[in-house]
């Protein structure tokens, strides 16, 4: 008996040696085939946040229990989605400490501590949403606009590149994206009059390989959409990770709002490529196509979403589609080969626009002109959704959107001037959803609420909604066993039936879930992990 | 939530007094920082220090925002105005808040006498039938022990004259009926997707699972009567002075 076990153990050790020790780009491309791992921010390059793991099911999810907690040594917002590589979980303790944990026990292997420069001027918290991994390296963008490569086994820096000037407002908040031998990031800072860009760095050296300017300069196409010198401070942040289609060799990125946010007087024109999705060549960063969701925006409708790529049948023929629930309140489906608009429809109440034309361009409502007297707009400044991760399930065929419903903001336009490193806004805002603390006394829908809204991506029709009392900053995860996981601001973590939105399980995590849940497996046991409050929780079925 | 209403009337001030432009978020943050750092000495209306009035948009020692930022960060040597350990962004938002204060209203009541106000509050005003101050009184209305720290006098006046005009989210009252038919009207402390937490008039805290309730709804009207006509303007001025003097128990 004993002898056999030893034998068996030896065999496993041998097998483990055979497993690829390194994360190759091919492994990332086919991450769906090793669902025990979570190799890139959105699970796969298609960014569906849909896992093939099926051990946890709608029948047994009620038994889910806490496997471990990692308490961050930090009181700042914990927004990262973890990565898991062969039993090791990598996450970011805010602002910029990379932590490697045993994914089965939560015990720490190593911590890399980084102190961002005091010059960093993040508009909305010293946040970090996650990491990228390739080979034996882990990559992190920092709040003071550095890109750092670490040794995945020791946490020691291999190289560090200053991507942009933090004192001008540039910051990196999202997980980098690996494309072949490059690591791609985009800069945040649209509230400070930056000129945002997306750039690719050599994974081995940290040297910049290409750069795409989100705001075109004189001579570049699209420059004519900016009056005068306004392009110089035109904003165009990147807040979340892009996606990649290897057949087309295109990488897709959502671009943020124009600067100043709420007063467009000085920047007449459409203000390309703000509030757009851009499709860039994976090798050169050359623009293949773009689609602008909100031309000449004055309501801060960043396209701050991860492009969700789906291959589906569209009106009788197979098509490469991109699904997008935009901050501006519209849901869109685009052809991702060429950017052609396929369909679009509001997924929450929209008053700034009366509809989309046949090319998907919004028709602005005449009542929605921003003014010093104030104008009330749906959706409000945080949007119908925001950076919160949406999910697509190929099984249910539904697209799941973390939504802010019945939520508005009144914008009072103000004059605004650019001063380096200072906020560059141009309005005072007032929302019906107030700033909310540990307690909430909202009982009526008209005060705005959070929900997961499940829509049919072919029509944009609402199929079901799971309502919360408070608004939500939590992402959505779906699994191939038709489960959906999400959280909210109230301190719950929910397991829903992805087919109908029924609540099947909940855990009290006691803090705001402002991150996207993910799932992985170690030694055949499936875990669901989510950051809430200042801790990372991992749940599993009892053994 | 409290802060939110504290700041509501100040919104337009942002437009009027902007040297730099400030967002409402700046002003809200600044208001919170002002409450935490400045009201102790300057009061919610900014007029508590003799010879200093922060609520008028005019300052003896500063005209530009930069000068105000200097005063807040470094203090005024040789006076009671201390230095403050705030980040540049925090200081910016405090200035945004100071700029916004000027445009919000002031009480129209005659200036009052707090001691007389206390007597009215505890006597013919019957305020303690519903409110609590420093550990005595009723739980059916909000505890007013530190109301002078968080409300400006104009707001206190409005609460007395027209209590229904605005019921703050913090002060909501809910009516619940349980599945077994028990009814209760109580102050709503917290509501989330699955639960309601309330405080009843007897001072009992209850936590309900929504699934155990047959129904629940907010009370639309305040139970507080208007004191317009019931108290003279002088008496109301006295009560407002008394409330403005309520600054919570000394905790350090």
mmCIF file with all atom_site columns, C-alpha atoms in Angstrom, chain B residues 13 18 40 83 101-102 105 109 185 195-196 198 209 227:
data_model
loop_
_atom_site.group_PDB
_atom_site.id
_atom_site.type_symbol
_atom_site.label_atom_id
_atom_site.label_alt_id
_atom_site.label_comp_id
_atom_site.label_asym_id
_atom_site.label_entity_id
_atom_site.label_seq_id
_atom_site.pdbx_PDB_ins_code
_atom_site.Cartn_x
_atom_site.Cartn_y
_atom_site.Cartn_z
_atom_site.occupancy
_atom_site.B_iso_or_equiv
_atom_site.pdbx_formal_charge
_atom_site.auth_seq_id
_atom_site.auth_comp_id
_atom_site.auth_asym_id
_atom_site.auth_atom_id
_atom_site.pdbx_PDB_model_num
ATOM 1  C CA . UNK B 1 13  ? -21.304 78.700 -5.483 1.00 0.00 ? 13  UNK B CA 1
ATOM 2  C CA . UNK B 1 18  ? -14.482 79.437 -9.214 1.00 0.00 ? 18  UNK B CA 1
ATOM 3  C CA . UNK B 1 40  ? -14.045 72.581 15.953 1.00 0.00 ? 40  UNK B CA 1
ATOM 4  C CA . UNK B 1 83  ? -0.828  74.050 10.298 1.00 0.00 ? 83  UNK B CA 1
ATOM 5  C CA . UNK B 1 101 ? -19.784 78.357 1.405  1.00 0.00 ? 101 UNK B CA 1
ATOM 6  C CA . UNK B 1 102 ? -20.373 81.981 0.612  1.00 0.00 ? 102 UNK B CA 1
ATOM 7  C CA . UNK B 1 105 ? -28.017 80.978 2.722  1.00 0.00 ? 105 UNK B CA 1
ATOM 8  C CA . UNK B 1 109 ? -34.149 84.502 12.481 1.00 0.00 ? 109 UNK B CA 1
ATOM 9  C CA . UNK B 1 185 ? -42.819 52.219 12.359 1.00 0.00 ? 185 UNK B CA 1
ATOM 10 C CA . UNK B 1 195 ? -32.032 43.100 4.850  1.00 0.00 ? 195 UNK B CA 1
ATOM 11 C CA . UNK B 1 196 ? -33.546 46.084 6.690  1.00 0.00 ? 196 UNK B CA 1
ATOM 12 C CA . UNK B 1 198 ? -34.143 49.764 12.061 1.00 0.00 ? 198 UNK B CA 1
ATOM 13 C CA . UNK B 1 209 ? -34.498 39.721 6.472  1.00 0.00 ? 209 UNK B CA 1
ATOM 14 C CA . UNK B 1 227 ? -43.168 75.276 14.698 1.00 0.00 ? 227 UNK B CA 1
#
